[in-house]
């Protein structure tokens, strides 16, 4: 069984990469299903769950903190239950034993015992802005300034959420098998060679 | 013409990767030749040139600083001439118009107008230590503690030297096309798929 996790900077095309990799590698892709499972088990609205997960560290920030007791980090957060449930859902996915791709959600850390293949996708800001403008629908056109502001806020939040559960820094290439700069790439064209890299790695990497 | 540059953490196997990539891709590999060219033009001993380049920012540190006048960064260093000559040698290599691999030396920045394919190789510390121990000759056996100390000093120096000529941080994945974590890999086995990635990128990347 192989699990592929994809961390990504906002606007780098990581989600599209994940979907396309799942297609090429013929494995499950988990994204919206995770939100649905959390909202069902917690009796919460899906949009609310999504908002907590994406903006978690910023909602009610003054009462967000992490505290360490020896090796155990306990996250105190007004919506801690949402994050705990997310972890359970991700663990359940892995337990099913199917090959799968999971984008974001610190799945690389949560599932580290399964030795996933971990990818991080980054890009220069101008390329991320370009991608955001291209994929925006007619009713969500933002100025470049607003896009950059959102992008930085979301990525800062992702880095902060990661810091609650691990010492490994969000985006630090030593925490991933492969870090790809998607600047200048069409994700559709980038995918096949990443899929090749993953397959090659599974067959040829000497040790974990 | 394609130029491939390889930045690397000490002990990550970047130099071996560079040599092997040059073989696979059938192109020139520049390493020792750069030292020789600098020492000849400057009338300096090769070992001295090598030591300045590898330890530059630490030799006589108190008089090492960088200063910005607008967009131009001027490096003031007791051995500035060695670095200036290195830049010239690297530019000459590129001007020859042959496909080549250059390891280290901030060649990605010096040759950015040639749009090189830039790789960075990193690895977890335990793997880098393992590699250093394996490749050490009988008369240069160091303790693990000494290896880690050297490793950190050399990498800190590389980061510092880079900061003299660019705002792009040493090892920041956005500054490279591909960042590979060599932990657990035999470099010999890792090379072919990286060579594939480079070739694929030259044929399929949409824009620079």
XYZ file of C-alpha atoms in Angstrom:
416
model
C 0.000 0.000 0.000
C 1.274 3.467 -0.811
C 0.134 6.740 0.649
C 1.130 9.977 -1.049
C 0.787 13.224 0.849
C 1.007 16.664 -0.690
C 1.824 19.780 1.282
C 1.562 22.979 -0.696
C 1.741 26.715 -0.647
C -1.565 28.384 -1.451
C -1.770 28.972 -5.197
C 1.028 26.564 -6.095
C -1.336 24.062 -7.745
C -0.877 21.362 -5.109
C -4.522 20.341 -5.037
C -4.720 19.958 -8.810
C -1.462 18.015 -8.674
C -2.945 15.694 -6.051
C -6.081 14.963 -8.085
C -4.122 14.320 -11.244
C -1.565 12.126 -9.462
C -4.385 10.019 -8.024
C -5.720 9.556 -11.567
C -2.354 8.658 -13.059
C -1.403 6.334 -10.203
C -4.905 4.881 -10.087
C -5.480 5.515 -6.403
C -8.028 7.183 -4.134
C -8.024 10.950 -3.688
C -9.264 12.355 -0.400
C -10.267 15.947 0.025
C -13.932 16.922 0.394
C -14.685 13.471 1.868
C -12.613 14.365 4.918
C -14.651 17.524 5.553
C -17.901 15.581 5.103
C -16.831 12.861 7.530
C -15.832 15.400 10.183
C -19.013 17.413 9.846
C -21.166 14.289 10.073
C -19.451 12.900 13.155
C -19.362 16.282 14.903
C -22.805 17.412 13.825
C -21.340 20.552 12.296
C -21.989 22.412 9.104
C -19.482 21.527 6.331
C -18.643 25.167 5.566
C -17.922 25.770 9.230
C -15.623 22.729 9.436
C -13.814 23.862 6.305
C -13.394 27.361 7.675
C -12.023 26.091 10.994
C -9.514 23.847 9.228
C -8.361 26.526 6.816
C -8.329 29.469 9.231
C -8.064 27.590 12.492
C -5.065 29.230 14.033
C -6.518 32.655 13.400
C -10.068 32.215 14.639
C -10.111 33.349 18.269
C -6.376 33.507 18.218
C -5.880 34.688 21.832
C -7.019 31.331 23.160
C -4.998 29.303 20.671
C -1.782 27.941 22.040
C 0.215 24.759 22.223
C 1.723 23.248 25.296
C 4.229 20.455 25.634
C 4.315 17.790 28.325
C 7.482 15.894 27.526
C 7.111 14.448 24.058
C 3.362 15.032 23.862
C 2.084 18.250 22.385
C -1.469 19.074 23.303
C -3.285 21.552 21.154
C -5.662 23.842 22.974
C -8.013 25.451 20.529
C -11.680 26.422 20.643
C -12.262 23.967 17.821
C -9.838 21.272 18.946
C -12.471 18.588 18.383
C -12.512 19.359 14.664
C -8.765 18.772 14.422
C -8.938 15.611 16.525
C -11.710 14.296 14.319
C -9.702 15.176 11.206
C -6.811 13.115 12.544
C -9.137 10.171 13.192
C -10.626 10.382 9.700
C -7.146 10.459 8.130
C -6.040 7.506 10.247
C -9.137 5.578 9.169
C -8.345 6.260 5.540
C -4.872 4.795 6.014
C -6.252 1.801 7.892
C -8.382 0.896 4.867
C -5.105 -0.098 3.248
C -5.797 1.416 -0.169
C -3.292 3.443 -2.176
C -4.284 7.064 -1.818
C -3.348 10.715 -2.193
C -4.114 13.168 0.611
C -3.585 16.887 0.089
C -2.682 19.076 3.063
C -3.982 18.480 6.618
C -0.504 17.495 7.852
C -1.251 13.977 6.677
C 2.497 13.360 6.291
C 2.906 13.787 10.050
C -0.311 12.060 11.090
C 0.516 9.020 8.934
C 4.279 8.945 9.393
C 4.197 5.346 10.620
C 2.843 4.337 7.209
C 5.960 5.864 5.600
C 4.086 7.905 3.022
C 5.777 9.512 0.016
C 5.693 13.189 0.889
C 5.669 15.960 -1.680
C 5.721 19.702 -1.092
C 4.743 22.097 -3.858
C 5.941 25.699 -3.778
C 6.147 28.489 -6.333
C 7.305 32.050 -6.681
C 4.663 34.534 -5.603
C 4.038 35.948 -9.080
C 3.199 32.476 -10.391
C 0.901 31.738 -7.474
C -0.933 35.021 -8.010
C -1.284 34.194 -11.722
C -2.725 30.780 -10.873
C -5.183 32.272 -8.365
C -6.403 34.822 -10.920
C -6.830 32.152 -13.592
C -8.833 29.804 -11.412
C -11.034 32.424 -9.763
C -14.680 32.414 -10.781
C -16.318 35.583 -12.132
C -17.803 36.481 -8.744
C -14.608 36.104 -6.728
C -12.272 38.419 -8.555
C -9.842 39.934 -6.077
C -7.121 42.495 -6.599
C -3.556 41.242 -6.743
C -2.947 42.895 -3.393
C -5.892 41.061 -1.811
C -4.773 37.747 -3.318
C -1.267 38.156 -1.875
C -2.707 39.089 1.512
C -4.974 35.993 1.569
C -2.179 33.767 0.323
C 0.194 34.836 3.075
C -2.486 34.543 5.748
C -3.486 31.041 4.687
C 0.117 29.824 4.448
C 0.975 31.380 7.809
C -1.978 29.529 9.281
C -0.860 26.246 7.724
C 2.622 26.706 9.158
C 1.172 27.480 12.565
C -1.191 24.495 12.604
C 1.740 22.259 11.681
C 3.808 23.654 14.535
C 1.159 22.415 16.984
C 1.801 18.779 16.092
C 5.445 18.544 15.024
C 8.857 20.166 15.196
C 9.265 19.623 11.465
C 8.683 22.993 9.831
C 6.021 23.469 7.184
C 7.794 23.625 3.825
C 11.227 22.553 5.140
C 12.457 20.282 2.319
C 14.044 17.847 4.763
C 10.539 16.889 5.885
C 9.474 15.808 2.391
C 10.808 13.342 -0.150
C 10.517 15.799 -2.996
C 9.909 19.531 -3.162
C 8.773 20.840 -6.510
C 8.735 24.445 -7.637
C 5.673 24.747 -9.873
C 6.618 28.224 -11.174
C 6.204 28.226 -14.936
C 4.604 24.787 -15.059
C 1.190 23.726 -16.250
C 0.250 21.249 -13.501
C -1.144 18.874 -16.134
C 2.293 18.699 -17.719
C 4.175 18.483 -14.439
C 2.196 15.494 -13.124
C 3.492 12.603 -15.236
C 7.125 13.092 -14.241
C 6.228 13.382 -10.553
C 4.227 10.165 -10.855
C 7.317 8.570 -12.433
C 9.463 9.830 -9.559
C 7.098 8.304 -7.000
C 6.973 4.931 -8.763
C 10.740 4.924 -9.209
C 11.231 5.796 -5.558
C 9.013 2.929 -4.387
C 11.079 0.501 -6.452
C 14.569 1.889 -5.865
C 14.916 3.756 -2.597
C 17.260 1.830 -0.402
C 15.964 2.617 3.073
C 13.278 4.590 4.834
C 22.509 24.547 -24.319
C 21.562 23.435 -20.829
C 23.277 24.300 -17.615
C 22.459 22.321 -14.497
C 23.435 23.712 -11.122
C 23.429 21.770 -7.885
C 23.260 23.386 -4.490
C 23.636 20.980 -1.605
C 23.918 20.545 2.109
C 27.257 19.145 3.213
C 27.015 15.350 3.315
C 23.858 15.123 1.219
C 25.654 13.559 -1.738
C 25.226 16.565 -4.049
C 28.711 16.343 -5.528
C 28.359 12.651 -6.377
C 24.940 13.428 -7.822
C 26.476 16.146 -10.003
C 29.191 13.873 -11.381
C 26.755 11.091 -12.119
C 24.224 13.430 -13.716
C 26.935 14.793 -16.008
C 27.721 11.213 -17.061
C 24.096 10.261 -17.666
C 23.274 13.503 -19.492
C 26.553 13.383 -21.377
C 27.701 16.857 -20.407
C 30.701 18.574 -18.851
C 31.217 18.515 -15.093
C 33.042 21.423 -13.477
C 34.496 21.244 -10.027
C 38.266 21.048 -9.534
C 38.809 22.877 -12.852
C 37.294 26.008 -11.332
C 39.754 25.972 -8.428
C 42.656 25.402 -10.825
C 41.610 28.282 -13.086
C 41.275 30.671 -10.130
C 44.603 29.684 -8.610
C 46.372 30.093 -11.962
C 44.943 33.506 -12.729
C 45.489 34.781 -9.183
C 48.869 33.164 -8.673
C 47.599 31.407 -5.564
C 48.020 27.929 -4.190
C 45.087 25.620 -5.053
C 44.597 24.483 -1.465
C 44.450 28.099 -0.332
C 41.852 28.966 -2.986
C 39.792 25.945 -1.993
C 39.979 26.883 1.661
C 38.919 30.472 1.003
C 35.950 29.319 -1.078
C 34.830 26.725 1.438
C 35.473 28.708 4.619
C 35.435 32.213 3.208
C 32.875 33.843 5.424
C 34.652 32.591 8.519
C 38.236 33.472 7.724
C 38.891 36.890 9.264
C 35.233 37.211 9.956
C 35.362 40.625 11.647
C 36.196 42.308 8.359
C 33.650 40.383 6.332
C 30.470 42.270 5.650
C 28.131 43.094 2.828
C 26.863 46.504 1.966
C 24.056 47.546 -0.342
C 23.992 50.590 -2.565
C 20.517 50.483 -4.034
C 20.223 47.239 -5.946
C 23.942 46.535 -5.998
C 25.459 44.422 -3.273
C 29.187 44.808 -2.882
C 31.042 42.117 -1.054
C 33.911 43.288 1.100
C 36.113 40.404 2.042
C 39.851 39.972 2.505
C 39.790 37.452 -0.313
C 37.234 39.192 -2.503
C 39.446 38.694 -5.560
C 39.074 34.919 -5.240
C 35.288 35.200 -5.349
C 35.363 37.686 -8.220
C 37.642 35.351 -10.162
C 35.357 32.419 -9.390
C 32.440 34.347 -10.855
C 34.465 35.104 -13.999
C 35.493 31.463 -14.411
C 31.873 30.327 -14.051
C 30.711 32.934 -16.565
C 33.391 31.774 -19.001
C 32.212 28.182 -18.652
C 28.688 29.258 -19.563
C 29.947 31.344 -22.489
C 31.523 28.243 -24.012
C 27.973 27.166 -24.751
C 28.370 23.515 -23.772
C 25.878 21.554 -21.668
C 27.328 21.306 -18.194
C 26.799 20.561 -14.508
C 28.220 22.918 -11.878
C 28.065 21.968 -8.205
C 27.854 24.698 -5.573
C 29.523 28.101 -5.914
C 26.157 29.885 -6.266
C 26.312 29.107 -9.976
C 22.496 29.244 -10.106
C 22.645 32.945 -9.197
C 25.744 33.825 -11.209
C 24.283 32.211 -14.340
C 20.635 33.103 -13.853
C 20.441 34.794 -17.257
C 21.188 31.425 -18.828
C 18.103 29.992 -17.096
C 19.844 26.944 -15.644
C 17.972 23.982 -14.202
C 18.614 24.346 -10.490
C 18.621 21.438 -8.061
C 19.102 21.520 -4.306
C 19.974 18.357 -2.405
C 19.242 18.095 1.310
C 19.016 15.230 3.784
C 18.256 14.558 7.406
C 21.291 14.977 9.620
C 21.607 11.288 10.519
C 21.851 10.372 6.825
C 24.414 13.062 6.139
C 26.541 11.876 9.057
C 26.276 8.300 7.758
C 27.413 9.406 4.300
C 30.350 11.383 5.745
C 31.501 8.400 7.783
C 31.232 6.060 4.792
C 33.231 8.279 2.465
C 35.951 9.291 4.954
C 39.390 7.859 4.338
C 41.180 5.920 7.073
C 43.209 8.954 8.155
C 40.300 11.381 8.436
C 38.042 9.534 10.825
C 36.158 12.066 12.936
C 33.720 11.521 15.748
C 30.035 11.971 14.968
C 30.073 15.112 17.070
C 32.967 16.575 15.065
C 31.279 15.678 11.776
C 28.084 17.453 12.824
C 30.066 20.485 13.934
C 31.934 20.685 10.600
C 28.756 20.094 8.647
C 26.915 22.937 10.338
C 29.871 25.293 9.995
C 30.279 24.607 6.285
C 26.568 24.953 5.555
C 26.361 28.159 7.591
C 29.235 29.504 5.541
C 27.533 28.542 2.283
C 24.366 30.308 3.380
C 26.354 33.383 4.348
C 28.318 33.532 1.087
C 25.047 33.274 -0.818
C 23.561 36.148 1.158
C 26.346 38.402 -0.146
C 25.157 38.092 -3.732
C 21.407 37.495 -3.593
C 18.259 37.871 -1.507
C 17.299 34.308 -2.415
C 18.040 32.185 0.620
C 20.359 29.196 0.425
C 18.176 26.086 0.393
C 14.865 27.919 -0.027
C 13.001 25.603 -2.413
C 11.476 28.515 -4.323
C 14.960 29.340 -5.591
C 15.415 25.916 -7.223
C 13.455 23.903 -9.764
C 13.655 20.748 -7.724
C 14.679 20.002 -4.155
C 15.501 16.403 -3.415
C 15.814 14.810 -0.007
C 18.556 12.201 -0.379
C 17.866 10.561 3.016
C 17.764 6.822 2.531
C 18.915 6.964 -1.088
C 21.983 5.531 -2.724
C 22.990 8.448 -4.968
C 23.717 6.007 -7.805
C 20.107 4.870 -7.709
C 18.671 8.353 -7.273
C 20.436 9.832 -10.330
C 18.531 8.282 -13.234
C 15.146 9.624 -12.147
C 16.561 13.110 -11.560
C 18.113 12.995 -15.027
C 14.664 12.027 -16.349
C 13.100 14.933 -14.499
C 15.576 17.383 -16.024
C 15.062 16.083 -19.557
C 11.302 16.090 -19.118
C 11.410 19.624 -17.761
C 13.395 20.903 -20.746
C 10.798 19.429 -23.098
C 7.625 20.231 -21.193
C 7.935 23.230 -18.913
C 5.692 25.922 -20.255
C 7.527 29.083 -19.231
C 10.637 30.230 -17.424
